[in-house]
Amino acid sequence: MKLTEEFVGKIYNAIPTEEAIESAKLGVLDFLTSSYAGKDDPGVLKLLQLIELEGGLEITPLIGQSRMATPQQSALINGFLAHALDFDDVHVEVRGHPSAVLLPTLIALASNNEVSGKRFLQAYVVGVEVMARIARAISDQHYEKGWHNTGTIGVLAGALAGGYMLQFSRKQLAQALGFATTQSSGLRIHFGTETKPLHAGLAARAAVLSVQITMVNFLNNTSSFDDKGNYFDVYGVGTEGISSILLDGWNEGWKIDSPGLWYKIYPFCSAAFFGADAALHIGKLNLDEIKEVVITFSNNTDAALIHRHPKTGEEGRFSIEYIVSLILQGKSLDFQQFDSKPIDSVSEQLILKTARQNVKEQPSIARYTKVKVILNNGDIIEKVSTTPKGSPQNKVTKQELIDKCKSIVKSCELEDKWLNTIFSLDQHKNMSSFLSLL
């Protein structure tokens, strides 16, 4: 049996546990919170102008916009919304952002198909599973070469999750996968620009198209993981040794539970959370006393932090140098520090005193980031972080996610509707009450 056939068979037979479904509810809550936080982002306004020119049937809600759009348009905009401020969840095995692709895809497809709340949540669980397994199979080389997993792998996971939700046959799942692989895209060179979150929207839109075009039986190659020139040959390092990663252990545990989704408490790249946590343990310093700052990462775990000398706060989301400079100045890590305005001169001067280095460690060594501050008098202040808040070893709690929601929404009536609907979603026969909240 071919690898593609076996893989879609695992998806077809997937039955997420009740525990996984409860985890999915938390993911939906955080997704809506992050999307609502980004609802007024300038990039959203530009995309709204685009769909105004395009027109189309108003079928699917746009989060926080009090309007509707076509399923593909909604996937594009809701995906962008979720990821606009880099406040949405990540997954360590995905090395990317699952929910910003999966949930806009599923919302778009649920808006004009009969889907129960439980099937929606199950599909979300399956999507996270697919995205994590493909990311592990394709290897870290894919990401470190310059691809953005949220886009390149998210489209595959979105298409397969959407097909699962609509109860596709095995053949249809393979078709949807084929359409998704041929639309796989996203380069990390765009980090720090509006195009970075657009990758999530593009992937979601392509995933919706992959499902829709399968539904009209458009023909393609259904052996995406097998034939010469297959997905892993082109985007990864081939298929040798990956079958166990893709096929073993289905229905025995779920990636949404373990290692689980990493929910953010700050609006910047999670790769910087380790260094930020270390710097927070150092705290505010007298900047005139700082001679040098040295930030050490283990095993290329700073690959996403492409801006060493950022010009704007938006680029600063992907700059450990900028984030540590804010902390040493005693500044808050709020949205205003990471907008499109130029970086202030004090931060610039501190960034110039900052050096970054990487150390190759044995796989048994836990991931870490070390921040060392060397003072003019020769004193050294040094802290190391291996478990920042939100990471799999130090998870954000359900109550903390609710508090995050309240801090963003600031409407008791809307908060209550969100919480009541999301936490009972598996009991809903259809998605109408959930969709009406958006």
Coordinates of C-alpha atoms in Angstrom, one line a residue:
M1 CA 0.0 0.0 0.0
K2 CA 1.3 3.5 -0.9
L3 CA 2.2 6.0 1.8
T4 CA -0.4 8.5 0.7
E5 CA -3.1 5.8 0.8
E6 CA -2.1 4.7 4.3
F7 CA -1.9 8.2 5.6
V8 CA -5.4 9.3 4.4
G9 CA -6.7 6.0 5.8
K10 CA -5.4 7.0 9.2
I11 CA -7.2 10.3 8.9
Y12 CA -10.4 8.7 7.6
N13 CA -10.5 6.4 10.7
A14 CA -9.4 9.0 13.2
I15 CA -11.6 9.3 16.4
P16 CA -10.4 12.0 18.7
T17 CA -10.9 11.5 22.4
E18 CA -13.1 13.6 24.7
E19 CA -9.9 15.0 26.3
A20 CA -8.7 16.1 22.8
I21 CA -12.0 17.8 22.1
E22 CA -11.8 19.7 25.4
S23 CA -8.3 20.9 24.4
A24 CA -9.7 21.9 21.0
K25 CA -12.3 24.2 22.8
L26 CA -9.4 26.1 24.4
G27 CA -7.8 26.5 21.0
V28 CA -11.0 27.9 19.5
L29 CA -11.2 30.4 22.4
D30 CA -7.6 31.6 22.0
F31 CA -8.1 31.8 18.2
L32 CA -11.0 34.1 18.6
T33 CA -9.2 36.2 21.1
S34 CA -6.2 36.6 18.9
S35 CA -8.4 37.3 15.9
Y36 CA -10.3 39.9 17.8
A37 CA -7.1 41.6 18.9
G38 CA -6.1 42.0 15.2
K39 CA -9.5 43.1 13.9
D40 CA -8.3 46.7 13.3
D41 CA -4.9 45.9 11.9
P42 CA -4.1 48.1 8.8
G43 CA -3.6 44.9 6.8
V44 CA -7.1 43.8 7.5
L45 CA -8.5 47.1 6.1
K46 CA -6.4 46.5 2.9
L47 CA -7.8 43.0 2.5
L48 CA -11.4 44.3 3.1
Q49 CA -10.8 46.8 0.2
L50 CA -9.7 43.9 -1.9
I51 CA -12.8 41.8 -1.4
E52 CA -15.0 44.9 -1.9
L53 CA -13.5 45.2 -5.4
E54 CA -13.9 41.4 -6.0
G55 CA -17.5 41.1 -4.8
G56 CA -19.2 37.7 -4.3
L57 CA -21.8 35.9 -2.2
E58 CA -21.9 36.8 1.5
I59 CA -21.8 33.4 3.1
T60 CA -19.2 33.3 5.9
P61 CA -18.6 35.8 8.7
L62 CA -15.4 37.8 9.0
I63 CA -14.3 37.9 12.6
G64 CA -15.0 41.2 14.4
Q65 CA -16.1 43.0 11.1
S66 CA -19.9 42.6 11.3
R67 CA -20.0 41.5 7.7
M68 CA -19.8 38.3 5.5
A69 CA -17.8 37.2 2.5
T70 CA -17.4 34.1 0.3
P71 CA -15.8 31.1 2.0
Q72 CA -12.5 31.6 0.3
Q73 CA -12.4 35.3 1.0
S74 CA -13.3 34.7 4.6
A75 CA -10.5 32.1 5.0
L76 CA -8.0 34.6 3.6
I77 CA -9.1 37.4 6.0
N78 CA -9.8 35.3 9.1
G79 CA -6.4 33.6 8.7
F80 CA -4.7 37.0 8.4
L81 CA -6.7 38.3 11.4
A82 CA -5.7 35.4 13.6
H83 CA -2.0 35.8 12.9
A84 CA -1.8 39.6 12.4
L85 CA -0.3 40.4 15.8
D86 CA 1.6 37.1 16.3
F87 CA -0.6 36.6 19.4
D88 CA -2.0 33.2 18.2
D89 CA -0.9 29.7 19.2
V90 CA 2.0 27.8 18.0
H91 CA 3.0 24.1 18.2
V92 CA 6.6 23.0 18.8
E93 CA 6.4 20.1 16.5
V94 CA 4.7 22.1 13.7
R95 CA 7.2 25.0 14.2
G96 CA 4.4 27.1 13.1
H97 CA 0.8 28.3 13.8
P98 CA -1.9 25.6 13.4
S99 CA -5.0 27.4 14.4
A100 CA -4.6 30.4 12.2
V101 CA -4.9 28.1 9.2
L102 CA -7.1 25.3 10.4
L103 CA -9.9 27.2 12.1
P104 CA -10.5 29.8 9.3
T105 CA -10.6 26.8 6.9
L106 CA -13.1 24.9 9.0
I107 CA -15.3 28.0 9.6
A108 CA -15.4 28.7 5.9
L109 CA -16.4 25.2 5.1
A110 CA -18.9 24.8 7.9
S111 CA -20.7 28.0 6.9
N112 CA -22.5 26.4 3.9
N113 CA -22.4 22.7 4.9
E114 CA -24.3 20.8 7.6
V115 CA -21.7 20.2 10.4
S116 CA -22.1 19.5 14.1
G117 CA -20.1 21.3 16.7
K118 CA -18.5 18.0 17.7
R119 CA -17.4 17.2 14.1
F120 CA -16.0 20.7 13.8
L121 CA -13.9 20.2 17.0
Q122 CA -12.8 16.7 15.9
A123 CA -11.7 18.0 12.6
Y124 CA -9.6 20.7 14.3
V125 CA -7.9 18.0 16.4
V126 CA -7.2 15.9 13.3
G127 CA -5.8 19.0 11.6
V128 CA -3.3 19.7 14.4
E129 CA -2.3 16.1 14.3
V130 CA -1.7 16.1 10.5
M131 CA 0.2 19.4 10.6
A132 CA 2.5 18.2 13.4
R133 CA 3.2 14.8 11.8
I134 CA 4.0 16.3 8.4
A135 CA 6.2 18.9 9.9
R136 CA 8.2 16.2 11.8
A137 CA 8.4 14.1 8.6
I138 CA 9.6 17.0 6.5
S139 CA 12.4 17.7 9.0
D140 CA 13.7 21.0 10.5
Q141 CA 15.7 21.5 7.3
H142 CA 12.5 22.6 5.6
Y143 CA 12.0 25.5 8.0
E144 CA 15.7 26.4 8.3
K145 CA 16.0 26.5 4.5
G146 CA 13.6 29.4 4.6
W147 CA 10.1 28.0 4.3
H148 CA 7.3 29.1 6.6
N149 CA 5.6 25.9 7.9
T150 CA 2.4 27.8 8.7
G151 CA 1.9 28.3 5.0
T152 CA 3.6 25.3 3.4
I153 CA 2.3 22.6 5.7
G154 CA -0.8 24.4 7.0
V155 CA -2.5 24.2 3.6
L156 CA -2.1 20.4 3.7
A157 CA -3.4 20.1 7.2
G158 CA -6.3 22.5 6.5
A159 CA -7.4 20.6 3.4
L160 CA -7.3 17.2 5.1
A161 CA -9.1 18.6 8.2
G162 CA -11.7 20.1 6.0
G163 CA -12.2 16.9 4.1
Y164 CA -12.4 15.0 7.4
M165 CA -15.0 17.4 8.7
L166 CA -17.2 16.9 5.6
Q167 CA -16.7 13.1 5.8
F168 CA -14.8 12.7 2.6
S169 CA -14.0 9.2 1.3
R170 CA -10.3 8.0 1.4
K171 CA -10.1 8.8 -2.4
Q172 CA -11.4 12.3 -1.8
L173 CA -9.0 12.9 1.0
A174 CA -6.1 12.0 -1.3
Q175 CA -7.5 14.3 -3.9
A176 CA -7.7 17.2 -1.5
L177 CA -4.2 16.5 -0.3
G178 CA -3.0 16.6 -3.9
F179 CA -4.6 20.0 -4.5
A180 CA -3.1 21.3 -1.3
T181 CA 0.5 20.1 -2.1
T182 CA 0.5 22.0 -5.4
Q183 CA -0.5 25.2 -3.6
S184 CA 2.1 24.9 -0.7
S185 CA 3.9 28.2 -0.3
G186 CA 5.3 30.8 2.2
L187 CA 8.9 32.1 2.7
R188 CA 10.3 33.3 6.1
I189 CA 12.0 36.2 4.4
H190 CA 8.7 38.0 4.8
F191 CA 8.7 37.9 8.6
G192 CA 8.3 41.3 10.1
T193 CA 5.9 42.4 7.3
E194 CA 2.2 42.2 6.6
T195 CA 2.9 39.2 4.4
K196 CA 3.9 37.0 7.2
P197 CA 0.4 36.7 8.7
L198 CA -0.9 36.7 5.1
H199 CA 0.7 33.3 4.8
A200 CA -1.9 31.9 7.2
G201 CA -4.7 33.4 5.2
L202 CA -3.3 32.2 1.9
A203 CA -2.9 28.7 3.3
A204 CA -6.5 28.7 4.6
R205 CA -7.9 30.0 1.3
A206 CA -6.0 27.4 -0.6
A207 CA -7.2 24.7 1.8
V208 CA -10.8 25.7 1.2
L209 CA -10.3 25.7 -2.6
S210 CA -8.7 22.2 -2.3
V211 CA -11.8 20.9 -0.5
Q212 CA -14.2 22.7 -2.9
I213 CA -12.5 21.5 -6.1
T214 CA -12.4 18.0 -4.7
M215 CA -16.2 18.2 -4.2
V216 CA -16.7 18.7 -8.0
N217 CA -14.3 15.8 -8.7
F218 CA -11.6 17.9 -10.4
L219 CA -8.9 15.4 -11.3
N220 CA -5.3 15.3 -10.1
N221 CA -2.5 12.9 -8.9
T222 CA -3.6 11.3 -5.7
S223 CA -0.1 9.9 -4.8
S224 CA 1.3 13.2 -3.3
F225 CA 3.7 11.4 -0.9
D226 CA 4.7 8.5 -3.3
D227 CA 5.6 9.2 -6.9
K228 CA 8.9 10.6 -8.0
G229 CA 9.0 14.3 -7.3
N230 CA 6.5 13.9 -4.4
Y231 CA 6.0 16.5 -1.7
F232 CA 8.7 15.3 0.6
D233 CA 11.2 15.0 -2.3
V234 CA 10.6 18.6 -3.3
Y235 CA 10.1 20.3 0.0
G236 CA 12.0 18.0 2.4
V237 CA 14.7 15.4 2.3
G238 CA 12.7 12.5 0.7
T239 CA 10.5 9.8 2.2
E240 CA 13.1 7.5 3.7
G241 CA 12.2 6.7 7.3
I242 CA 9.1 8.9 7.5
S243 CA 6.4 6.3 7.4
S244 CA 6.5 5.7 11.1
I245 CA 6.2 9.4 11.8
L246 CA 3.1 9.7 9.6
L247 CA 1.4 6.4 10.4
D248 CA 2.2 5.1 13.9
G249 CA 0.2 5.9 17.0
W250 CA -3.0 7.3 15.5
N251 CA -5.9 7.3 18.1
E252 CA -3.4 6.5 20.9
G253 CA -2.8 10.2 21.8
W254 CA -3.2 13.5 20.2
K255 CA -0.7 16.3 19.4
I256 CA -3.3 18.9 20.6
D257 CA -2.8 17.4 24.1
S258 CA 0.8 16.4 24.1
P259 CA 2.9 18.4 23.6
G260 CA -0.1 20.6 23.1
L261 CA -0.7 24.1 21.7
W262 CA 1.5 26.9 23.0
Y263 CA -0.7 29.8 23.9
K264 CA 1.0 33.2 23.9
I265 CA 1.0 35.8 26.6
Y266 CA 3.0 38.3 24.5
P267 CA 2.5 39.5 20.9
F268 CA 5.7 38.3 19.4
C269 CA 7.4 35.2 18.0
S270 CA 7.5 32.3 20.4
A271 CA 11.2 31.7 19.5
A272 CA 11.9 34.8 21.5
F273 CA 9.9 33.7 24.6
F274 CA 12.9 31.8 26.1
G275 CA 15.2 34.9 25.9
A276 CA 12.4 37.2 27.0
D277 CA 11.8 35.0 30.1
A278 CA 15.5 35.0 30.9
A279 CA 15.7 38.8 30.5
L280 CA 12.6 39.3 32.7
H281 CA 14.5 37.4 35.5
I282 CA 17.3 40.0 35.1
G283 CA 14.8 42.9 35.0
K284 CA 15.3 46.6 34.5
L285 CA 18.9 47.9 34.6
N286 CA 20.7 51.2 34.4
L287 CA 21.4 51.4 30.7
D288 CA 24.5 53.5 31.2
E289 CA 26.1 50.7 33.2
I290 CA 25.6 48.1 30.4
K291 CA 28.7 47.3 28.3
E292 CA 27.5 44.3 26.3
V293 CA 24.6 41.9 26.1
V294 CA 25.1 38.4 24.8
I295 CA 22.2 36.1 23.9
T296 CA 22.9 32.4 23.4
F297 CA 20.5 30.0 21.7
S298 CA 20.7 26.2 21.5
N299 CA 20.6 24.3 18.2
N300 CA 19.4 27.0 15.8
T301 CA 16.3 27.7 17.7
D302 CA 16.5 31.4 16.7
A303 CA 15.8 30.7 13.0
A304 CA 12.5 32.6 13.1
L305 CA 14.2 35.6 14.6
I306 CA 15.5 37.0 11.4
H307 CA 15.8 40.7 12.4
R308 CA 19.0 41.4 14.3
H309 CA 18.7 45.2 13.7
P310 CA 15.0 45.8 13.3
K311 CA 13.8 49.2 12.0
T312 CA 10.2 49.0 13.2
G313 CA 8.3 47.3 16.1
E314 CA 6.7 45.0 13.5
E315 CA 10.1 43.7 12.6
G316 CA 10.9 43.7 16.3
R317 CA 8.4 40.8 16.8
F318 CA 11.1 38.7 15.2
S319 CA 14.1 40.2 17.0
I320 CA 15.4 38.9 20.3
E321 CA 17.7 41.9 20.4
Y322 CA 14.8 44.3 20.4
I323 CA 12.7 42.4 22.9
V324 CA 15.5 42.0 25.4
S325 CA 16.3 45.7 25.0
L326 CA 12.7 46.6 26.0
I327 CA 12.9 44.4 29.1
L328 CA 16.2 45.8 30.2
Q329 CA 14.7 49.3 29.9
G330 CA 11.7 48.2 32.0
K331 CA 9.2 48.7 29.2
S332 CA 6.0 46.6 28.9
L333 CA 5.7 44.0 26.2
D334 CA 2.4 45.2 24.8
F335 CA 1.0 45.7 21.3
Q336 CA 2.2 49.3 21.0
Q337 CA 5.8 48.1 21.1
F338 CA 5.3 45.9 18.1
D339 CA 3.5 48.2 15.6
S340 CA 4.8 49.7 12.4
K341 CA 6.4 52.8 14.0
P342 CA 10.2 53.2 14.0
I343 CA 12.1 51.8 16.9
D344 CA 13.2 54.5 19.5
S345 CA 16.8 55.6 19.7
V346 CA 17.4 54.2 23.2
S347 CA 16.4 50.7 22.0
E348 CA 18.6 51.1 18.9
Q349 CA 21.6 51.9 21.1
L350 CA 21.1 48.9 23.3
I351 CA 20.6 46.7 20.2
L352 CA 24.0 47.8 19.0
K353 CA 25.5 46.5 22.2
T354 CA 23.9 43.1 21.8
A355 CA 25.5 40.0 20.3
R356 CA 23.8 36.7 19.4
Q357 CA 25.3 33.3 19.2
N358 CA 24.3 29.7 18.7
V359 CA 25.6 26.6 20.5
K360 CA 25.1 23.1 19.1
E361 CA 24.0 20.8 21.9
Q362 CA 23.2 17.1 22.1
P363 CA 19.5 16.3 21.5
S364 CA 19.2 15.2 25.2
I365 CA 19.9 18.8 26.3
A366 CA 16.7 20.8 26.8
R367 CA 16.1 23.8 24.5
Y368 CA 17.3 27.0 26.2
T369 CA 18.2 30.6 25.7
K370 CA 20.7 32.4 27.9
V371 CA 20.9 36.2 28.4
K372 CA 24.2 37.5 29.8
V373 CA 24.6 41.2 30.6
I374 CA 28.2 42.4 31.1
L375 CA 28.5 45.7 33.0
N376 CA 31.1 48.4 32.7
N377 CA 32.6 47.5 36.0
G378 CA 33.1 43.9 34.9
D379 CA 30.2 42.4 36.8
I380 CA 28.1 39.8 34.9
I381 CA 24.4 39.1 35.3
E382 CA 23.2 35.9 33.6
K383 CA 20.0 34.0 33.4
V384 CA 18.9 30.9 31.4
S385 CA 15.3 29.9 30.5
T386 CA 14.1 26.5 29.4
T387 CA 10.4 26.7 30.3
P388 CA 8.9 30.1 29.5
K389 CA 5.2 30.6 30.2
G390 CA 3.1 29.0 27.4
S391 CA 5.7 26.3 26.5
P392 CA 4.7 22.6 26.8
Q393 CA 6.5 22.4 30.2
N394 CA 4.8 25.5 31.6
K395 CA 1.4 25.7 30.0
V396 CA -1.1 28.5 30.1
T397 CA -4.2 27.4 32.1
K398 CA -7.8 27.5 31.0
Q399 CA -8.4 30.4 33.4
E400 CA -5.4 32.3 32.0
L401 CA -6.9 31.9 28.5
I402 CA -10.2 33.2 29.8
D403 CA -8.4 36.2 31.3
K404 CA -6.6 36.8 28.0
C405 CA -9.9 36.8 26.3
K406 CA -11.4 39.3 28.8
S407 CA -8.4 41.6 28.4
I408 CA -9.0 41.8 24.6
V409 CA -12.8 41.7 24.2
K410 CA -13.7 44.0 27.0
S411 CA -17.4 43.3 26.6
C412 CA -19.0 41.2 29.3
E413 CA -21.9 40.2 27.1
L414 CA -19.7 39.1 24.2
E415 CA -17.3 37.3 26.6
D416 CA -20.2 35.3 28.1
K417 CA -21.6 34.4 24.7
W418 CA -18.1 33.2 23.5
L419 CA -17.4 31.2 26.6
N420 CA -20.9 29.6 26.8
T421 CA -21.0 28.7 23.1
I422 CA -17.4 27.5 22.8
F423 CA -17.4 25.3 25.9
S424 CA -20.6 23.6 24.9
L425 CA -19.8 23.4 21.2
D426 CA -19.6 19.6 21.1
Q427 CA -23.3 19.5 22.1
H428 CA -24.5 21.7 19.2
K429 CA -26.2 20.0 16.3
N430 CA -24.9 22.6 13.9
M431 CA -22.5 25.6 13.8
S432 CA -25.1 28.4 13.5
S433 CA -24.8 29.7 17.0
F434 CA -21.0 29.7 16.9
L435 CA -20.9 31.4 13.5
S436 CA -23.3 34.1 14.7
L437 CA -20.7 35.2 17.3
L438 CA -18.2 36.1 14.7

